[in-house]
Short mmCIF file of C-alpha atoms in Angstrom, two decimals:
data_model
loop_
_atom_site.label_atom_id
_atom_site.label_comp_id
_atom_site.label_asym_id
_atom_site.label_seq_id
_atom_site.Cartn_x
_atom_site.Cartn_y
_atom_site.Cartn_z
CA UNK T 1 29.37 -15.76 -48.32
CA UNK T 2 26.94 -17.27 -45.69
CA UNK T 3 28.77 -14.94 -42.28
CA UNK T 4 25.61 -16.60 -39.75
CA UNK T 5 26.43 -19.95 -37.61
CA UNK T 6 24.99 -22.35 -38.88
CA UNK T 7 22.04 -24.22 -38.21
CA UNK T 8 21.51 -25.92 -35.82
CA UNK T 9 24.20 -23.72 -33.87
CA UNK T 10 21.56 -21.14 -34.43
CA UNK T 11 19.22 -23.54 -33.01
CA UNK T 12 21.42 -24.24 -29.77
CA UNK T 13 22.51 -20.00 -29.70
CA UNK T 14 18.21 -19.07 -28.65
CA UNK T 15 17.28 -22.81 -26.99
CA UNK T 16 20.61 -20.93 -23.96
CA UNK T 17 18.79 -17.50 -23.92
CA UNK T 18 15.52 -19.19 -24.19
CA UNK T 19 16.58 -20.38 -21.11
CA UNK T 20 18.30 -17.57 -19.51
CA UNK T 21 15.41 -15.95 -19.80
CA UNK T 22 12.67 -18.37 -18.05
CA UNK T 23 15.95 -18.51 -14.84
CA UNK T 24 15.56 -15.10 -14.46
CA UNK T 25 11.36 -15.04 -14.99
CA UNK T 26 11.72 -18.21 -11.93
CA UNK T 27 14.28 -16.60 -9.62
CA UNK T 28 12.46 -13.57 -9.61
CA UNK T 29 9.26 -15.66 -9.09
CA UNK T 30 10.40 -16.62 -6.25
CA UNK T 31 11.98 -14.25 -4.45
CA UNK T 32 9.21 -12.40 -5.72
CA UNK T 33 6.92 -15.14 -2.63
CA UNK T 34 9.35 -13.95 -0.29
CA UNK T 35 8.47 -10.43 -0.63
CA UNK T 36 7.84 -8.31 3.37
CA UNK T 37 7.02 -12.91 4.29
CA UNK T 38 4.71 -13.29 2.80
CA UNK T 39 2.80 -15.63 -0.19
CA UNK T 40 2.82 -14.00 -4.67
CA UNK T 41 0.05 -15.11 -7.06
CA UNK T 42 1.36 -17.54 -9.77
CA UNK T 43 0.60 -14.29 -11.44
CA UNK T 44 0.61 -11.12 -12.87
CA UNK T 45 -1.07 -8.82 -15.01
CA UNK T 46 0.38 -6.87 -18.01
CA UNK T 47 1.55 -2.66 -16.80
CA UNK T 48 -1.89 -0.34 -17.55
CA UNK T 49 -1.85 1.43 -20.18
CA UNK T 50 -1.08 5.48 -19.70
CA UNK T 51 -3.34 7.92 -21.18
CA UNK T 52 -0.10 10.89 -23.03
CA UNK T 53 -1.38 14.60 -21.10
CA UNK T 54 -1.57 16.07 -24.07
CA UNK T 55 -4.21 16.47 -26.11
CA UNK T 56 -6.41 15.08 -22.89
CA UNK T 57 -9.02 16.56 -21.62
CA UNK T 58 -8.01 17.14 -18.02
CA UNK T 59 -10.88 17.37 -15.23
CA UNK T 60 -9.75 19.34 -11.90
CA UNK T 61 -10.63 17.50 -8.36
CA UNK T 62 -9.98 19.49 -4.63
CA UNK T 63 -9.34 17.09 -2.16
CA UNK T 64 -10.95 18.35 0.37
CA UNK T 65 -10.81 22.63 1.99
CA UNK T 66 -7.76 22.42 3.71
CA UNK T 67 -6.15 22.06 -0.55
CA UNK T 68 -8.23 25.47 -0.73
CA UNK T 69 -5.07 27.17 -0.89
CA UNK T 70 -3.72 25.36 -3.68
CA UNK T 71 -3.85 24.29 -7.71
CA UNK T 72 -6.57 21.30 -7.85
CA UNK T 73 -4.71 17.89 -8.64
CA UNK T 74 -5.83 16.09 -12.48
CA UNK T 75 -7.38 13.51 -12.96
CA UNK T 76 -6.18 11.07 -16.38
CA UNK T 77 -9.04 10.25 -17.48
CA UNK T 78 -8.24 6.13 -19.28
CA UNK T 79 -5.73 5.62 -15.89
CA UNK T 80 -6.81 2.99 -13.54
CA UNK T 81 -4.30 5.02 -11.24
CA UNK T 82 -4.86 8.59 -9.89
CA UNK T 83 -2.79 10.65 -7.80
CA UNK T 84 -5.62 12.40 -6.90
CA UNK T 85 -7.73 9.66 -4.84
CA UNK T 86 -4.58 8.24 -3.87
CA UNK T 87 -4.53 11.77 -1.97
CA UNK T 88 -8.28 12.15 -1.12
CA UNK T 89 -8.27 8.43 0.94
CA UNK T 90 -4.69 9.47 2.78
CA UNK T 91 -6.71 12.98 3.69
CA UNK T 92 -9.28 11.72 4.82
CA UNK T 93 -6.87 8.82 7.42
CA UNK T 94 -5.80 10.47 10.35
CA UNK T 95 -8.79 10.59 13.22
CA UNK T 96 -8.41 12.40 16.18
CA UNK T 97 -5.39 13.16 17.33
CA UNK T 98 -2.51 10.10 17.14
CA UNK T 99 -5.20 7.19 15.55
CA UNK T 100 -5.84 6.77 12.38
CA UNK T 101 -8.78 5.46 9.85
CA UNK T 102 -8.18 1.40 8.52
CA UNK T 103 -10.85 1.95 5.39
CA UNK T 104 -8.83 5.60 3.77
CA UNK T 105 -6.01 4.17 5.24
CA UNK T 106 -6.73 0.65 2.83
CA UNK T 107 -8.17 2.49 -0.02
CA UNK T 108 -4.85 4.49 -0.50
CA UNK T 109 -2.89 1.46 0.23
CA UNK T 110 -5.70 0.38 -2.92
CA UNK T 111 -3.98 3.52 -4.60
CA UNK T 112 -0.92 2.64 -4.59
CA UNK T 113 -1.34 -1.35 -5.57
CA UNK T 114 -2.68 0.15 -8.94
CA UNK T 115 0.63 2.66 -9.34
CA UNK T 116 3.35 -0.35 -8.28
CA UNK T 117 1.44 -2.09 -11.28
CA UNK T 118 1.27 0.35 -12.88
CA UNK T 119 5.40 -0.35 -13.66
CA UNK T 120 5.92 -3.05 -15.70
CA UNK T 121 5.07 -6.53 -13.91
CA UNK T 122 8.42 -6.82 -12.30
CA UNK T 123 7.84 -4.04 -9.69
CA UNK T 124 4.02 -5.75 -9.39
CA UNK T 125 5.07 -9.05 -7.91
CA UNK T 126 6.01 -6.62 -5.69
CA UNK T 127 2.24 -4.98 -6.05
CA UNK T 128 0.66 -8.69 -5.49
CA UNK T 129 2.45 -8.87 -1.74
CA UNK T 130 1.18 -6.04 0.14
CA UNK T 131 -2.65 -6.49 -2.35
CA UNK T 132 -2.67 -9.91 0.69
CA UNK T 133 -1.47 -8.28 3.01
CA UNK T 134 -4.50 -5.53 3.09
CA UNK T 135 -6.81 -8.36 2.53
CA UNK T 136 -5.27 -9.95 5.86
CA UNK T 137 -6.75 -7.31 7.53
CA UNK T 138 -9.89 -6.44 4.78
CA UNK T 139 -11.03 -9.84 6.30
CA UNK T 140 -10.30 -9.51 9.55
CA UNK T 141 -12.18 -6.29 10.37
CA UNK T 142 -15.45 -8.62 7.62
CA UNK T 143 -15.61 -11.01 10.73
CA UNK T 144 -15.37 -9.51 13.84
CA UNK T 145 -17.62 -7.39 11.90
CA UNK T 146 -19.53 -9.51 11.32
CA UNK T 147 -20.15 -11.27 15.26
CA UNK T 148 -20.45 -7.78 16.47
CA UNK T 149 -23.00 -7.58 14.19
CA UNK T 150 -25.22 -11.11 16.59
CA UNK T 151 -23.80 -9.36 19.20
CA UNK T 152 -26.13 -6.34 18.84
CA UNK T 153 -29.42 -8.44 17.46
CA UNK T 154 -29.46 -10.57 20.48
CA UNK T 155 -28.71 -7.34 22.99
CA UNK T 156 -32.12 -5.92 20.69
CA UNK T 157 -34.37 -8.23 22.37
CA UNK T 158 -37.44 -6.68 23.26
CA UNK T 159 -38.22 -7.00 27.48
CA UNK T 160 -41.08 -8.25 28.70
CA UNK T 161 -42.38 -5.22 30.77
CA UNK T 162 -44.86 -3.27 29.05
CA UNK T 163 -44.46 -0.11 31.29
CA UNK T 164 -43.74 3.03 28.69
CA UNK T 165 -41.53 5.03 30.88
CA UNK T 166 -38.97 1.95 30.47
CA UNK T 167 -39.72 0.51 27.13
CA UNK T 168 -38.62 4.89 26.44
CA UNK T 169 -35.21 3.77 28.35
CA UNK T 170 -34.59 0.72 27.35
CA UNK T 171 -34.94 2.36 23.42
CA UNK T 172 -33.01 4.89 24.42
CA UNK T 173 -30.15 2.70 26.29
CA UNK T 174 -30.24 0.63 22.68
CA UNK T 175 -29.41 4.17 20.43
CA UNK T 176 -26.31 4.38 22.93
CA UNK T 177 -25.76 0.61 22.66
CA UNK T 178 -25.47 1.24 18.98
CA UNK T 179 -23.73 3.75 19.19
CA UNK T 180 -21.00 2.68 21.07
CA UNK T 181 -20.85 -0.19 18.96
CA UNK T 182 -19.96 1.76 15.65
CA UNK T 183 -17.15 4.19 17.43
CA UNK T 184 -15.11 1.88 19.50
CA UNK T 185 -15.05 -1.13 17.13
CA UNK T 186 -12.50 -2.92 16.43
CA UNK T 187 -11.25 -2.55 13.29
CA UNK T 188 -12.58 1.15 12.76
CA UNK T 189 -8.78 2.47 14.01
CA UNK T 190 -4.94 2.03 13.84
CA UNK T 191 -6.07 1.75 17.66
CA UNK T 192 -9.00 -0.28 18.04
CA UNK T 193 -7.56 -2.76 15.98
CA UNK T 194 -4.68 -2.86 18.11
CA UNK T 195 -6.50 -2.67 21.53
CA UNK T 196 -9.13 -5.28 20.19
CA UNK T 197 -6.47 -8.11 19.38
CA UNK T 198 -4.23 -7.88 22.18
CA UNK T 199 -7.17 -8.14 24.57
CA UNK T 200 -7.75 -11.53 23.31
CA UNK T 201 -5.12 -12.75 23.03
CA UNK T 202 -3.70 -11.60 18.38
CA UNK T 203 -0.88 -10.61 18.89
CA UNK T 204 2.25 -13.05 19.17
CA UNK T 205 5.52 -11.50 20.71
CA UNK T 206 7.49 -14.51 19.07
CA UNK T 207 5.95 -16.56 16.13
CA UNK T 208 4.43 -14.95 13.56
CA UNK T 209 1.00 -15.30 12.97
CA UNK T 210 -1.57 -13.47 10.26
CA UNK T 211 -2.48 -10.70 12.92
CA UNK T 212 -3.82 -7.23 12.10
CA UNK T 213 -0.91 -5.49 14.44
CA UNK T 214 2.22 -8.02 13.27
CA UNK T 215 0.43 -7.18 8.84
CA UNK T 216 -0.08 -3.43 9.07
CA UNK T 217 3.83 -3.35 10.35
CA UNK T 218 4.64 -4.33 7.22
CA UNK T 219 2.89 -2.75 5.71
CA UNK T 220 3.84 0.19 7.92
CA UNK T 221 7.34 -1.02 6.01
CA UNK T 222 6.14 -1.06 2.85
CA UNK T 223 5.52 2.45 3.51
CA UNK T 224 8.32 4.33 3.95
CA UNK T 225 9.61 3.29 1.12
CA UNK T 226 7.28 4.32 -0.91
CA UNK T 227 7.21 7.90 0.28
CA UNK T 228 11.27 8.29 -0.04
CA UNK T 229 11.38 7.27 -2.77
CA UNK T 230 8.80 9.56 -4.17
CA UNK T 231 10.07 12.22 -1.87
CA UNK T 232 12.91 11.94 -3.93
CA UNK T 233 11.26 11.38 -7.33
CA UNK T 234 9.54 14.94 -6.78
CA UNK T 235 13.62 16.55 -6.28
CA UNK T 236 14.63 18.82 -7.96
CA UNK T 237 18.42 18.13 -9.67
CA UNK T 238 20.71 20.07 -7.70
CA UNK T 239 23.12 22.55 -10.31
CA UNK T 240 25.21 20.76 -13.00
CA UNK T 241 24.06 17.89 -12.44
CA UNK T 242 21.58 15.16 -13.81
CA UNK T 243 17.94 14.14 -12.65
CA UNK T 244 18.99 10.89 -10.92
CA UNK T 245 16.69 7.79 -12.71
CA UNK T 246 13.71 6.38 -10.49
CA UNK T 247 15.18 3.38 -10.50
CA UNK T 248 18.58 4.38 -9.51
CA UNK T 249 16.28 6.22 -6.61
CA UNK T 250 14.40 2.91 -5.28
CA UNK T 251 16.87 1.21 -5.27
CA UNK T 252 19.45 3.34 -2.85
CA UNK T 253 15.85 4.43 -1.09
CA UNK T 254 14.95 0.24 -0.46
CA UNK T 255 18.41 0.05 0.80
CA UNK T 256 18.22 2.77 4.02
CA UNK T 257 14.32 1.13 4.58
CA UNK T 258 12.67 -2.17 3.74
CA UNK T 259 16.05 -4.18 2.81
CA UNK T 260 17.12 -4.21 5.97
CA UNK T 261 14.33 -6.94 6.36
CA UNK T 262 14.51 -9.02 3.94
CA UNK T 263 16.96 -11.62 3.60
CA UNK T 264 19.78 -11.14 0.90
CA UNK T 265 18.00 -13.49 -1.22
CA UNK T 266 15.20 -11.45 -1.53
CA UNK T 267 16.55 -7.93 -1.82
CA UNK T 268 18.66 -9.25 -4.71
CA UNK T 269 16.14 -9.93 -5.51
CA UNK T 270 13.83 -7.01 -5.41
CA UNK T 271 16.69 -4.51 -6.69
CA UNK T 272 17.17 -7.28 -10.43
CA UNK T 273 13.36 -6.11 -10.29
CA UNK T 274 13.74 -2.22 -10.26
CA UNK T 275 16.06 -2.69 -13.82
CA UNK T 276 13.24 -2.62 -15.27
CA UNK T 277 11.60 0.50 -13.56
CA UNK T 278 10.80 2.66 -16.80
CA UNK T 279 11.58 6.73 -17.25
CA UNK T 280 11.36 10.36 -15.80
CA UNK T 281 7.98 10.69 -18.52
CA UNK T 282 6.64 7.85 -17.71
CA UNK T 283 4.94 8.77 -13.79
CA UNK T 284 5.65 12.08 -15.59
CA UNK T 285 2.04 11.08 -17.15
CA UNK T 286 1.31 9.28 -13.91
CA UNK T 287 0.49 11.53 -11.58
CA UNK T 288 -0.96 13.86 -15.11
CA UNK T 289 2.39 16.75 -15.21
CA UNK T 290 4.29 17.30 -18.21
CA UNK T 291 7.61 18.17 -15.83
CA UNK T 292 9.43 18.13 -13.12
CA UNK T 293 8.06 21.24 -11.31
CA UNK T 294 5.04 20.56 -11.54
CA UNK T 295 5.28 16.58 -10.09
CA UNK T 296 7.13 18.39 -7.55
CA UNK T 297 4.56 20.10 -6.40
CA UNK T 298 2.38 16.81 -6.96
CA UNK T 299 4.70 14.73 -4.65
CA UNK T 300 5.53 16.79 -2.15
CA UNK T 301 1.43 16.85 -1.52
CA UNK T 302 1.46 13.10 -0.99
CA UNK T 303 4.51 13.33 0.59
CA UNK T 304 3.31 15.24 3.02
CA UNK T 305 0.37 13.37 3.85
CA UNK T 306 1.91 10.16 3.98
CA UNK T 307 4.16 11.38 6.18
CA UNK T 308 1.06 11.36 8.70
CA UNK T 309 -0.80 8.48 8.16
CA UNK T 310 2.58 7.46 8.45
CA UNK T 311 4.33 9.24 11.31
CA UNK T 312 1.09 8.09 13.78
CA UNK T 313 1.11 4.67 13.29
CA UNK T 314 4.76 4.52 13.98
CA UNK T 315 3.35 5.88 17.36
CA UNK T 316 0.42 4.30 17.42
CA UNK T 317 2.96 0.75 17.12
CA UNK T 318 6.13 1.30 19.24
CA UNK T 319 3.88 2.96 21.84
CA UNK T 320 2.17 -1.30 21.96
CA UNK T 321 6.35 -2.55 21.69
CA UNK T 322 4.91 -3.85 17.61
CA UNK T 323 7.64 -1.84 16.00
CA UNK T 324 10.10 -5.44 15.74
CA UNK T 325 7.08 -8.48 15.46
CA UNK T 326 8.26 -11.46 13.72
#
């Protein structure tokens, strides 16, 4: 005797399940749109395939001269995210003793976005919002550069005098002017961006704006979360204990960092997305290693590099009272 429910009943059950799935997806999309107080696109890319470490020809890369005393990082063919590229950008970002160059900083975020996208479409919601923030700063920098280039062209107009001595002096002053322009360009570094936006009244300490400083603060907070997550992911299990799942670690690090800046609905939506996070073997493939001990060595290098960039930005934002911009 057939124990299954009648055909009509089966259709009703299937309909309920479908509506439940649609509701969950809708909620995730709604909450994702509120991540970092920005807007998400209404679609996401599917999770890219990650090549297995085994049976692959691996290339090796040294990030810079400071890595001469450590093993070079592996590069996994076929992976969009490359931990070697991430580390290279992070180590290229620090400038002088207390500043951070914007281009390698944003390039670091490009790699971190690829990392998040590789964790599946639910976590990919977060990466899309972060990408919108990097786009804001890049657009501001591009517009400022166009304006600066226009002013430089006006300054290059030759004087009317024909005295060779005066002409030589003028050409020398143009060279110095161009050099100073490049070094002090408003969106070259974090501190130069802060200086430019404060001088031009672009930073509002009471209302939400799309200033570079406010956008940087949102990225800054997200970077602390990712640093904490990667740090926990790289830790070995305590004696007699099992390694904790990435999903659990991601939720825990989120709760002690970014969650403080989000509403209850956003927090619950993020925690729901973390449930879909893959297990540890997948992360090993992402960073091109095969064991937890190898992953620990790679991730610890990334965590230290993130820490260097994060601390410099923290000090710069704190000095100008920007750690609580609305």
